[in-house]
Amino acid sequence: MLTSSAEAGMSVPVRTPRWVSPRRMFEQKLSDLHRCTNLSHIKQVHAQILKASLHGDAHVAAKLVAAFSLCRHMALAVSVFDQIPEPTAHLYNILIRAYAQNSEASRAFATFLQMQRNGVFADNFTYPCLLRACCGQTSLSLVQMIHAHIEKFGFWADIFVPNSLIDTYCKCGSLGVRAARKLFDSMAVRDTVSWNTIITGLVKAGQLLEARQLFDEMPERDTISWNILLDGYAKAGEMNAAFELFGEMPRRNVVSWSTMISGYSEAGEMDMARVLFDKMPAKNLVPWTIIISGYAKKGMAKEASQLYDQMEKSGLVPDEGTVISILAASAESGLLRLGMKVHAWVERTKFKCSTLVTNALIDMYAKCGRLDDALSIFNLMTKKDIVSWNIMIQGLAMHGNGEKALHLFSRMEEEGFEPDGVTFIGVLCACTHAGLVDEGLDYFNYMERDFRIVPQVEHYGCVIDLLGRRGRLKEAFALVQRMPIEPNAIIWGTLLGACRIHNNTDVASEVVSHLIKLDTSDSGNFSLMSNIHATTGDWDGVANIRREMKNTRLQKPSGESSVELGNEVHKFTVFDTSHPESDGIYQMITTLGLELE
DNA sequence: CTAGGGTTAG
């Protein structure tokens, strides 16, 4: 796994010498150690280092710390670090970066402080390492503190320092992006990366116009610059602008093509996505993944499945990203067959041990209604994480097994897993399905009191649904009014749905007045209201709503159900008579209904 | 330090 630098660098092939001095061989091993991901090999080299009494050497220690960190073995990394009585700035930097990479931000900062206490001066490498640790959280004040530090000691000469500062600022919300722009404007020297980094920040913050302005001002654009803006337009659904930019690009690479295909797929324009896919010169796994997932999300099982086979035939081997993406897409539209095909392949590879892949499999089976399969994979899984539990709880809850879901929740606690905000969405959903209103309210209170999870708007939505479905509309309405977060259209819509079930026009009209204030474009709410008026015989009300829908040019798309038969997904709506054998189908439904009675 | 696909969420 470790290749010598001689092999890699020489243009003339060298015959392997008959004898290499052990010292020379050892040096070669050390020089590549920080890139090694094989833990047992590192341990072996570590033993050799101890034998050669090199464990006090700061340079050797730095290599080892980096290697152990790459294998996520921080305890070993720290034990090596602690062997060095007076660590150099370089060694401190390596340890800070190691903590940052293993998402232990507070330890990274503790190491930085320790470095200062020991009188070791930070250098230009220290700050990019430290800034990497900030990425997990979006603490603007922390980044400002580091900024002040850099200002004080002046490390601007190394362009890496301001560039990482811009990048980290951009990850701290909209205020951070403003700070990043200010810093960028004040820079005397900028390179392409500086420009690309600030433009990325603006694009991610949705400031497309400002991003475009800077892009136009850029002295030299590389392919990355073009791709950043292209992605901005694609993610915003502005495919016409993206297409125009794509046409103007002096050079395009796999990323440019993939970005376009992804944009068209997201926009539901699979034909356009396919045209570009067929046209693109050299494809790697990413465009294949995008196009297959795109078809799968749209329920186009035949196309997705055919392309999946073609991808394998072309000699490409799916990676973790491909597998997860296709499974998620299959879950979304219930493509059990495609999901099972991917599963069969996973079983033959190392991915069957991957937590991420297994989670995606469980979710796929659960969403396709195969709860038994989901459960058996879940129960056999050795490396469960919080997401595994959340998926399984949610899966059971959504399919009407509220009690089972709650039982799983208590098992989760017994096995020592700390629930998070998503867990409680599943739990509250389970209570709704099991009709356990008061238990649901208990869980809702308990999540903040015992787990310090502050309820988000989604949690309020669940509780309002819980109360509303049971007809406790007054309580639900009161909760909306006293919730600390601004109720959004989903909250009001949930409440309106409950009014519809219980034909409560009084609360409903109150809700509608709030909905209109929010100026939502969700046509579903209007048709809900019109249904309420219709059932209470208020035909004037119905007419008013219909008129309002017409005025705002809202059309309610009817809800579709789908069923997978053979290799096709069949979609149908309520009172659908489009099928050639529609009469026979309805006859059968009636017969089945009678049988059930 | 910068670009494309990636598990849970009414």
Coordinates of N, CA and C in Angstrom, one line a residue, chain A residues 158-326:
Chain A
D158 N 0.3 34.5 3.7 CA -0.1 33.2 3.2 C -1.5 33.3 2.7
I159 N -1.8 33.2 1.5 CA -3.2 33.3 0.9 C -4.1 32.3 1.5
F160 N -3.6 31.1 1.9 CA -4.4 30.1 2.5 C -5.2 30.6 3.7
V161 N -4.5 31.6 4.5 CA -5.2 32.0 5.7 C -6.4 32.8 5.4
P162 N -6.4 33.9 4.7 CA -7.6 34.6 4.4 C -8.6 33.8 3.6
N163 N -8.2 32.9 2.7 CA -9.1 32.1 2.0 C -9.9 31.1 2.9
S164 N -9.2 30.5 3.9 CA -10.0 29.6 4.8 C -10.9 30.4 5.7
L165 N -10.5 31.7 6.0 CA -11.3 32.5 6.8 C -12.6 32.9 6.0
I166 N -12.5 33.2 4.8 CA -13.7 33.5 3.9 C -14.6 32.3 3.9
D167 N -14.0 31.1 3.7 CA -14.7 29.9 3.6 C -15.5 29.6 4.9
T168 N -14.8 29.8 6.0 CA -15.5 29.5 7.3 C -16.6 30.5 7.6
Y169 N -16.3 31.7 7.3 CA -17.3 32.8 7.5 C -18.6 32.4 6.7
C170 N -18.4 32.0 5.5 CA -19.5 31.7 4.6 C -20.4 30.5 5.2
K171 N -19.8 29.7 6.1 CA -20.6 28.6 6.6 C -21.4 29.1 7.9
C172 N -21.3 30.4 8.2 CA -22.0 30.9 9.4 C -23.2 31.7 9.1
G173 N -24.0 31.3 8.2 CA -25.3 32.0 7.9 C -25.1 33.3 7.2
S174 N -26.2 34.0 7.0 CA -26.1 35.2 6.2 C -25.2 36.3 6.7
L175 N -25.2 36.4 8.1 CA -24.3 37.4 8.6 C -22.8 37.1 8.3
G176 N -22.5 35.8 8.4 CA -21.2 35.3 8.1 C -20.8 35.7 6.6
V177 N -21.8 35.5 5.7 CA -21.5 35.8 4.3 C -21.2 37.3 4.1
R178 N -21.9 38.1 4.9 CA -21.6 39.6 4.8 C -20.1 39.8 5.3
A179 N -19.8 39.2 6.4 CA -18.4 39.3 7.0 C -17.4 38.9 6.0
A180 N -17.7 37.8 5.3 CA -16.8 37.2 4.3 C -16.6 38.2 3.2
R181 N -17.7 38.8 2.7 CA -17.6 39.7 1.6 C -16.7 40.9 2.0
K182 N -16.9 41.4 3.2 CA -16.2 42.5 3.7 C -14.7 42.2 3.7
L183 N -14.4 41.0 4.2 CA -13.0 40.6 4.2 C -12.4 40.5 2.8
F184 N -13.2 39.9 1.9 CA -12.7 39.7 0.6 C -12.4 41.1 -0.1
D185 N -13.3 42.0 0.2 CA -13.2 43.4 -0.4 C -11.9 44.0 0.1
S186 N -11.5 43.7 1.3 CA -10.4 44.4 1.9 C -9.1 43.7 1.5
M187 N -9.1 42.6 0.9 CA -7.9 41.9 0.6 C -7.1 42.6 -0.5
A188 N -5.8 42.8 -0.3 CA -4.9 43.4 -1.2 C -4.5 42.4 -2.4
V189 N -4.3 41.2 -2.0 CA -4.0 40.2 -3.0 C -5.0 39.1 -2.9
R190 N -5.5 38.7 -4.1 CA -6.5 37.6 -4.2 C -6.1 36.7 -5.2
D191 N -6.3 35.4 -5.0 CA -6.1 34.4 -6.1 C -7.4 33.9 -6.6
T192 N -7.4 33.0 -7.5 CA -8.7 32.4 -8.1 C -9.5 31.7 -7.0
V193 N -8.8 31.1 -6.0 CA -9.5 30.4 -5.0 C -10.2 31.4 -4.1
S194 N -9.6 32.6 -3.8 CA -10.3 33.6 -3.1 C -11.7 34.0 -3.7
W195 N -11.6 34.2 -5.0 CA -12.8 34.6 -5.8 C -13.8 33.4 -5.8
N196 N -13.3 32.2 -6.0 CA -14.2 31.0 -6.1 C -14.9 30.8 -4.7
T197 N -14.1 31.0 -3.7 CA -14.7 30.8 -2.3 C -15.8 31.7 -2.0
I198 N -15.6 33.0 -2.2 CA -16.6 34.0 -1.9 C -17.9 33.8 -2.8
I199 N -17.6 33.5 -4.1 CA -18.7 33.2 -5.0 C -19.5 32.0 -4.5
T200 N -18.8 30.9 -4.1 CA -19.5 29.8 -3.6 C -20.4 30.1 -2.4
G201 N -19.8 31.0 -1.5 CA -20.6 31.4 -0.3 C -21.9 32.1 -0.7
L202 N -21.7 33.0 -1.6 CA -22.9 33.8 -2.1 C -23.9 32.9 -2.7
V203 N -23.5 32.0 -3.6 CA -24.4 31.1 -4.2 C -25.2 30.2 -3.2
K204 N -24.4 29.7 -2.2 CA -25.1 28.8 -1.2 C -26.1 29.6 -0.4
A205 N -25.8 31.0 -0.2 CA -26.7 31.8 0.6 C -27.9 32.3 -0.3
G206 N -27.9 31.9 -1.5 CA -29.0 32.3 -2.4 C -28.8 33.6 -3.0
Q207 N -27.7 34.2 -2.9 CA -27.4 35.6 -3.4 C -26.9 35.5 -4.9
L208 N -27.7 35.0 -5.7 CA -27.2 34.7 -7.1 C -26.8 35.9 -7.9
L209 N -27.5 37.0 -7.7 CA -27.2 38.2 -8.5 C -25.8 38.7 -8.1
E210 N -25.6 38.8 -6.8 CA -24.3 39.3 -6.3 C -23.2 38.3 -6.7
A211 N -23.5 37.0 -6.7 CA -22.5 36.0 -7.1 C -22.1 36.3 -8.6
R212 N -23.2 36.5 -9.4 CA -23.0 36.7 -10.9 C -22.1 38.0 -11.1
Q213 N -22.4 39.0 -10.3 CA -21.7 40.3 -10.4 C -20.2 40.0 -10.2
L214 N -19.8 39.3 -9.1 CA -18.4 39.0 -8.8 C -17.8 38.2 -9.9
F215 N -18.6 37.2 -10.4 CA -18.1 36.3 -11.4 C -17.7 37.1 -12.7
D216 N -18.6 38.1 -13.0 CA -18.3 38.9 -14.2 C -17.1 39.8 -14.0
E217 N -16.8 40.2 -12.7 CA -15.7 41.0 -12.4 C -14.4 40.3 -12.3
M218 N -14.4 39.0 -12.2 CA -13.2 38.1 -12.0 C -12.2 38.3 -13.1
P219 N -11.0 38.5 -12.7 CA -10.0 38.7 -13.8 C -9.7 37.4 -14.5
E220 N -9.6 36.3 -13.8 CA -9.4 35.0 -14.5 C -10.3 33.9 -14.0
R221 N -11.1 33.4 -14.8 CA -12.0 32.3 -14.4 C -11.5 31.0 -14.8
D222 N -11.5 30.1 -13.8 CA -11.2 28.7 -14.2 C -12.5 27.9 -14.3
T223 N -12.4 26.6 -14.6 CA -13.6 25.8 -14.8 C -14.4 25.7 -13.5
I224 N -13.7 25.7 -12.4 CA -14.4 25.7 -11.1 C -15.3 26.9 -11.0
S225 N -14.8 28.1 -11.3 CA -15.6 29.3 -11.2 C -16.9 29.1 -12.0
W226 N -16.8 28.7 -13.2 CA -18.0 28.5 -14.1 C -18.9 27.4 -13.4
N227 N -18.3 26.3 -12.9 CA -19.2 25.3 -12.3 C -19.9 25.8 -11.1
I228 N -19.3 26.6 -10.3 CA -20.0 27.2 -9.1 C -21.2 27.9 -9.5
L229 N -21.1 28.8 -10.5 CA -22.3 29.6 -10.9 C -23.3 28.7 -11.6
L230 N -22.8 27.8 -12.3 CA -23.7 26.8 -13.0 C -24.6 26.1 -12.0
D231 N -23.9 25.7 -10.9 CA -24.6 24.9 -9.8 C -25.6 25.9 -9.2
G232 N -25.3 27.1 -9.0 CA -26.2 28.1 -8.4 C -27.5 28.2 -9.2
Y233 N -27.4 28.4 -10.5 CA -28.6 28.4 -11.3 C -29.3 27.1 -11.3
A234 N -28.6 26.0 -11.4 CA -29.3 24.7 -11.4 C -30.1 24.5 -10.1
K235 N -29.5 24.8 -9.0 CA -30.1 24.5 -7.7 C -31.3 25.5 -7.5
A236 N -31.3 26.7 -8.2 CA -32.4 27.6 -8.1 C -33.5 27.3 -9.1
G237 N -33.2 26.2 -9.9 CA -34.2 25.9 -10.9 C -34.2 26.8 -12.1
E238 N -33.2 27.6 -12.2 CA -33.1 28.5 -13.3 C -32.4 27.8 -14.4
M239 N -33.0 26.9 -15.1 CA -32.3 26.1 -16.0 C -32.0 26.8 -17.3
N240 N -32.8 27.8 -17.6 CA -32.5 28.6 -18.9 C -31.2 29.3 -18.7
A241 N -31.1 30.0 -17.6 CA -29.8 30.7 -17.3 C -28.6 29.7 -17.3
A242 N -28.9 28.6 -16.6 CA -27.8 27.6 -16.5 C -27.4 27.1 -17.9
F243 N -28.4 26.9 -18.8 CA -28.1 26.4 -20.1 C -27.3 27.4 -20.9
E244 N -27.7 28.7 -20.7 CA -26.9 29.7 -21.5 C -25.5 29.8 -21.0
L245 N -25.3 29.7 -19.7 CA -23.9 29.7 -19.1 C -23.1 28.5 -19.6
F246 N -23.8 27.4 -19.6 CA -23.2 26.1 -20.0 C -22.7 26.3 -21.5
G247 N -23.4 26.9 -22.3 CA -23.1 27.2 -23.7 C -21.9 28.1 -23.9
E248 N -21.7 29.0 -22.9 CA -20.6 30.0 -23.0 C -19.3 29.5 -22.5
M249 N -19.4 28.3 -21.8 CA -18.1 27.9 -21.1 C -17.0 27.5 -22.1
P250 N -15.8 28.0 -21.8 CA -14.7 27.7 -22.7 C -14.3 26.3 -22.6
R251 N -14.4 25.7 -21.4 CA -14.1 24.2 -21.3 C -15.1 23.7 -20.3
R252 N -15.5 22.4 -20.6 CA -16.5 21.8 -19.7 C -15.8 20.5 -19.2
N253 N -16.1 20.1 -17.9 CA -15.6 18.8 -17.5 C -16.7 18.0 -17.0
V254 N -16.4 16.9 -16.4 CA -17.5 16.0 -15.9 C -18.4 16.7 -14.9
V255 N -17.8 17.6 -14.1 CA -18.7 18.3 -13.1 C -19.7 19.2 -13.8
S256 N -19.2 19.9 -14.8 CA -20.2 20.8 -15.5 C -21.4 20.0 -16.1
W257 N -21.1 18.9 -16.8 CA -22.1 18.1 -17.4 C -23.1 17.5 -16.3
S258 N -22.4 17.1 -15.2 CA -23.2 16.5 -14.1 C -24.1 17.5 -13.5
T259 N -23.6 18.7 -13.3 CA -24.4 19.8 -12.7 C -25.7 20.0 -13.6
M260 N -25.5 20.1 -14.9 CA -26.6 20.3 -15.8 C -27.6 19.2 -15.7
I261 N -27.1 18.0 -15.7 CA -28.0 16.8 -15.7 C -28.8 16.8 -14.4
S262 N -28.1 17.1 -13.3 CA -28.8 17.2 -12.0 C -29.9 18.2 -12.0
G263 N -29.5 19.4 -12.5 CA -30.5 20.5 -12.6 C -31.8 20.1 -13.3
Y264 N -31.6 19.5 -14.5 CA -32.8 19.1 -15.3 C -33.6 18.0 -14.6
S265 N -32.8 17.1 -14.0 CA -33.5 16.0 -13.2 C -34.4 16.6 -12.1
E266 N -33.8 17.5 -11.3 CA -34.5 18.1 -10.2 C -35.8 18.9 -10.7
A267 N -35.6 19.5 -11.9 CA -36.7 20.2 -12.5 C -37.8 19.3 -13.1
G268 N -37.5 18.0 -13.1 CA -38.4 17.0 -13.6 C -38.3 16.9 -15.1
E269 N -37.3 17.6 -15.7 CA -37.2 17.5 -17.2 C -36.2 16.4 -17.5
M270 N -36.7 15.2 -17.4 CA -35.9 14.0 -17.7 C -35.4 13.9 -19.1
D271 N -36.3 14.4 -20.0 CA -35.9 14.3 -21.4 C -34.6 15.1 -21.7
M272 N -34.6 16.3 -21.2 CA -33.4 17.2 -21.3 C -32.2 16.6 -20.6
A273 N -32.5 16.1 -19.4 CA -31.4 15.4 -18.7 C -30.8 14.3 -19.5
R274 N -31.6 13.5 -20.1 CA -31.2 12.4 -20.9 C -30.4 12.8 -22.1
V275 N -30.9 13.8 -22.8 CA -30.2 14.3 -24.0 C -28.7 14.7 -23.6
L276 N -28.6 15.4 -22.5 CA -27.2 15.8 -22.1 C -26.4 14.6 -21.7
F277 N -27.1 13.7 -21.0 CA -26.4 12.5 -20.5 C -25.8 11.7 -21.7
D278 N -26.7 11.5 -22.7 CA -26.2 10.7 -23.9 C -25.1 11.5 -24.6
K279 N -25.1 12.8 -24.6 CA -24.2 13.6 -25.3 C -22.8 13.7 -24.6
M280 N -22.8 13.6 -23.3 CA -21.6 13.9 -22.6 C -20.5 12.9 -22.9
P281 N -19.2 13.4 -23.1 CA -18.2 12.6 -23.6 C -17.7 11.5 -22.6
A282 N -17.2 11.8 -21.5 CA -16.7 10.7 -20.6 C -17.4 10.8 -19.3
K283 N -18.1 9.6 -18.9 CA -18.9 9.6 -17.7 C -18.2 8.8 -16.6
N284 N -18.3 9.4 -15.4 CA -17.9 8.5 -14.3 C -19.2 8.2 -13.5
L285 N -19.1 7.7 -12.3 CA -20.2 7.2 -11.5 C -21.2 8.3 -11.3
V286 N -20.8 9.6 -11.1 CA -21.7 10.6 -10.7 C -22.8 10.9 -11.7
P287 N -22.5 11.1 -13.0 CA -23.7 11.3 -13.9 C -24.6 10.1 -14.0
W288 N -24.0 8.9 -13.9 CA -24.9 7.7 -13.9 C -25.8 7.7 -12.7
T289 N -25.2 8.1 -11.6 CA -26.0 8.1 -10.3 C -27.2 9.1 -10.4
I290 N -26.8 10.3 -11.0 CA -27.8 11.4 -11.1 C -29.0 11.0 -12.0
I291 N -28.6 10.4 -13.1 CA -29.7 10.1 -14.1 C -30.6 9.0 -13.6
I292 N -29.9 7.9 -13.0 CA -30.7 6.8 -12.5 C -31.6 7.2 -11.4
S293 N -31.1 8.0 -10.5 CA -31.9 8.5 -9.3 C -33.0 9.4 -9.8
G294 N -32.7 10.2 -10.9 CA -33.7 11.1 -11.4 C -34.9 10.3 -12.0
Y295 N -34.6 9.3 -12.8 CA -35.7 8.5 -13.3 C -36.4 7.8 -12.1
A296 N -35.7 7.3 -11.1 CA -36.3 6.6 -10.0 C -37.2 7.5 -9.2
K297 N -36.8 8.7 -9.0 CA -37.6 9.7 -8.2 C -38.9 10.0 -8.9
K298 N -38.9 9.9 -10.3 CA -40.1 10.2 -11.0 C -40.9 8.9 -11.2
G299 N -40.5 7.8 -10.6 CA -41.2 6.6 -10.7 C -41.1 5.9 -12.1
M300 N -40.1 6.3 -12.9 CA -39.8 5.7 -14.2 C -38.9 4.5 -14.0
A301 N -39.5 3.4 -13.5 CA -38.8 2.2 -13.1 C -38.0 1.6 -14.3
K302 N -38.7 1.5 -15.4 CA -38.0 0.8 -16.5 C -36.7 1.5 -16.9
E303 N -36.8 2.8 -17.1 CA -35.6 3.6 -17.5 C -34.5 3.5 -16.5
A304 N -34.9 3.7 -15.2 CA -33.9 3.6 -14.1 C -33.2 2.3 -14.1
S305 N -34.0 1.2 -14.2 CA -33.5 -0.1 -14.1 C -32.6 -0.5 -15.3
Q306 N -33.1 -0.1 -16.5 CA -32.2 -0.3 -17.7 C -30.9 0.4 -17.6
L307 N -30.9 1.6 -17.1 CA -29.7 2.4 -17.1 C -28.8 1.8 -16.0
Y308 N -29.4 1.3 -14.9 CA -28.6 0.7 -13.9 C -27.8 -0.5 -14.4
D309 N -28.5 -1.4 -15.2 CA -27.8 -2.5 -15.8 C -26.7 -2.0 -16.8
Q310 N -27.1 -1.0 -17.6 CA -26.1 -0.5 -18.5 C -24.8 0.0 -17.8
M311 N -25.0 0.7 -16.7 CA -23.9 1.2 -15.9 C -23.0 0.1 -15.5
E312 N -23.6 -1.0 -15.0 CA -22.8 -2.2 -14.6 C -22.0 -2.8 -15.8
K313 N -22.8 -2.8 -16.9 CA -22.2 -3.4 -18.1 C -21.0 -2.6 -18.6
S314 N -21.1 -1.3 -18.5 CA -20.0 -0.4 -18.9 C -18.7 -0.6 -18.1
G315 N -18.8 -1.4 -17.0 CA -17.6 -1.7 -16.3 C -17.5 -0.8 -15.0
L316 N -18.4 0.1 -14.8 CA -18.3 0.9 -13.6 C -18.9 0.1 -12.4
V317 N -18.2 0.2 -11.3 CA -18.7 -0.4 -10.1 C -19.3 0.6 -9.1
P318 N -20.5 0.5 -8.8 CA -21.2 1.4 -7.9 C -20.4 1.7 -6.6
D319 N -20.4 2.9 -6.1 CA -19.7 3.1 -4.8 C -20.8 3.4 -3.8
E320 N -20.4 3.8 -2.6 CA -21.4 4.0 -1.5 C -22.4 5.1 -1.9
G321 N -21.9 6.2 -2.5 CA -22.8 7.3 -2.9 C -23.9 6.9 -3.9
T322 N -23.4 6.1 -4.9 CA -24.4 5.6 -5.9 C -25.5 4.8 -5.3
V323 N -25.1 3.8 -4.4 CA -26.0 2.9 -3.8 C -27.0 3.7 -3.0
I324 N -26.5 4.6 -2.1 CA -27.4 5.3 -1.2 C -28.4 6.2 -2.0
S325 N -27.8 6.8 -3.0 CA -28.7 7.8 -3.8 C -29.8 7.0 -4.6
I326 N -29.5 5.9 -5.2 CA -30.5 5.1 -5.9 C -31.5 4.5 -4.9

